C-alpha positions as a Python dict, from the first residue, in 0.01 Angstrom:
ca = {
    (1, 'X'): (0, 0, 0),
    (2, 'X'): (184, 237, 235),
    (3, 'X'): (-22, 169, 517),
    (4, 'X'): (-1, -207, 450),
    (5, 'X'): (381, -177, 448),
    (6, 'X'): (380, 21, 798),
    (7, 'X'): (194, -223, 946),
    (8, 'X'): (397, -516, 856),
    (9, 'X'): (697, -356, 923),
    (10, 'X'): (574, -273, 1304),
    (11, 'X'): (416, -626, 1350),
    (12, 'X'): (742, -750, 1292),
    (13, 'X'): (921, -491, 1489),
    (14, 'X'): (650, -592, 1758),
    (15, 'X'): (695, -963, 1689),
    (16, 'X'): (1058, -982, 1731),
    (17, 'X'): (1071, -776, 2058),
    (18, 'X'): (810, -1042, 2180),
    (19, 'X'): (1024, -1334, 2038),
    (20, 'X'): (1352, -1208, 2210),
    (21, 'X'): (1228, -1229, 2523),
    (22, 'X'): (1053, -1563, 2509),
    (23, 'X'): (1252, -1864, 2711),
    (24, 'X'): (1258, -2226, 2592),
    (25, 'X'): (1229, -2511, 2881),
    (26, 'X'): (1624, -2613, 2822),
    (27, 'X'): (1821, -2349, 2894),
    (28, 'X'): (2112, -2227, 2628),
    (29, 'X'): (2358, -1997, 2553),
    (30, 'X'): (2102, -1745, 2381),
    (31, 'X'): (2181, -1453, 2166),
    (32, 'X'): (2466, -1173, 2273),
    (33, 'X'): (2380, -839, 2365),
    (34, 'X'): (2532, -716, 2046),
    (35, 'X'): (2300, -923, 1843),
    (36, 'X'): (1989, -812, 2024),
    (37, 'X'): (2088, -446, 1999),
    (38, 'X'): (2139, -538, 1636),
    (39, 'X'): (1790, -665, 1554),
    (40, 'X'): (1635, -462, 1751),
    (41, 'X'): (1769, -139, 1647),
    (42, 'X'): (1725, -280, 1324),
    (43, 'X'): (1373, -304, 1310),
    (44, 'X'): (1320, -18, 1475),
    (45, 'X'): (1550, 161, 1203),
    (46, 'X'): (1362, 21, 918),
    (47, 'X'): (1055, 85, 1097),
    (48, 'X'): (1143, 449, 1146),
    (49, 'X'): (1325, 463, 711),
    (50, 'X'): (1013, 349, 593),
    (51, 'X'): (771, 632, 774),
    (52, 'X'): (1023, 916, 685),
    (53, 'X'): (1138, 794, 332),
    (54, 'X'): (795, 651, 225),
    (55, 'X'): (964, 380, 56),
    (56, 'X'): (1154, 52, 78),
    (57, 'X'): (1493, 217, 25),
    (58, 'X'): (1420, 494, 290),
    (59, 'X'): (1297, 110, 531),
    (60, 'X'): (1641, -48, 425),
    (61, 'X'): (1858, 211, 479),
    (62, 'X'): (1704, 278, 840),
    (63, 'X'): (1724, -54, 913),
    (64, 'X'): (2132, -114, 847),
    (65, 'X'): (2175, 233, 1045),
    (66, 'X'): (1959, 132, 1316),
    (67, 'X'): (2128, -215, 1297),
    (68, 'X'): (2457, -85, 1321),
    (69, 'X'): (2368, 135, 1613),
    (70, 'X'): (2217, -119, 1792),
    (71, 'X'): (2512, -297, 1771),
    (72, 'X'): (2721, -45, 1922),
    (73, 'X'): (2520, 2, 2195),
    (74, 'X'): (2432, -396, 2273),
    (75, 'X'): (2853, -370, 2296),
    (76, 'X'): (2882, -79, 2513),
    (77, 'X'): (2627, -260, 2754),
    (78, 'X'): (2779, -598, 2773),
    (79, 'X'): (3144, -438, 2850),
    (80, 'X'): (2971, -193, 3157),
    (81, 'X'): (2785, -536, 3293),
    (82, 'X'): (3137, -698, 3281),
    (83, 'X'): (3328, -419, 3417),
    (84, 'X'): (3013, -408, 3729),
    (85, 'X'): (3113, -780, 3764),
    (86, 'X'): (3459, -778, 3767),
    (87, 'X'): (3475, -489, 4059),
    (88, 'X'): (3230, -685, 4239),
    (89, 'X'): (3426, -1000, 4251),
    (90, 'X'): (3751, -782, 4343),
    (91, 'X'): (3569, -627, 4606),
    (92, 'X'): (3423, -930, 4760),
    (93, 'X'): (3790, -1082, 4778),
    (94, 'X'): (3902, -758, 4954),
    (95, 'X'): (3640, -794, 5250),
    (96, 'X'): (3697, -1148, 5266),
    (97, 'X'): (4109, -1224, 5204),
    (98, 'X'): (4057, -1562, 5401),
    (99, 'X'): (3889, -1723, 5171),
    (100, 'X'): (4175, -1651, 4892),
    (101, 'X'): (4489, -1746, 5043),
    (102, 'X'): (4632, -2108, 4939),
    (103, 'X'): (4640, -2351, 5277),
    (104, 'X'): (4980, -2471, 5202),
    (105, 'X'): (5118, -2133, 5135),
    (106, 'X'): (5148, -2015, 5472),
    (107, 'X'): (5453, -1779, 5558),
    (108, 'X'): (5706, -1778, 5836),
    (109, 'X'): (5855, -1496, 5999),
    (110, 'X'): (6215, -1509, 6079),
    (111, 'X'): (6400, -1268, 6324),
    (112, 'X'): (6728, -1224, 6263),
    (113, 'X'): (6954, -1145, 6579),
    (114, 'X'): (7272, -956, 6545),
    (115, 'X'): (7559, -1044, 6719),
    (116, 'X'): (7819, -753, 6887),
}
């Protein structure tokens, strides 16, 4: 029974690693990086319970910490690809200020002469 129960859990584990990566012919939104750090350190956690604990608590247990940590770290990576993306774009409009100035917003220079 134990070795019918590791098995299933690492098809699944196995299954859902497959699944996430899978792409449909219409193009969507798709799951966040927080939710596919959640299910995959989820499985992976229950995966993990189950071999150490020897039984479904030990499975359930690993799975919610392993959830919860892949969480975390799904968050961690989305905020470091956004941070990478936002200093790109500033850095691109530093090389290239042309492109970023308004065409009716162009500034005079006035001299002012003084008078003795």
């Amino acid at each position: 029974m134990k070795k019918l129960m590791i098995f299933a859990c690492l098809f699944f584990a196995i299954l859902l690693t497959f699944a996430s990566n899978t792409q449909a012919q219409t193009r969507k939104k798709g799951i966040s990086d927080q939710g596919k750090g959640a299910i995959i350190g989820g499985a992976g956690g229950a995966v993990a319970g189950g071999l150490i604990g020897h039984n479904v608590g030990g499975a359930l247990i690993g799975g919610a910490i392993g959830a919860g940590g892949g969480y975390i770290i799904g968050n961690e990576t989305r905020r470091a690809r956004e941070k990478k993306e936002r200093a790109r774009r500033i850095a691109w409009r530093r090389a290239h200020p042309r492109h970023h100035t308004h065409p009716y917003s162009k500034t005079t220079t006035v001299t002012t002469v003084k008078y003795q």
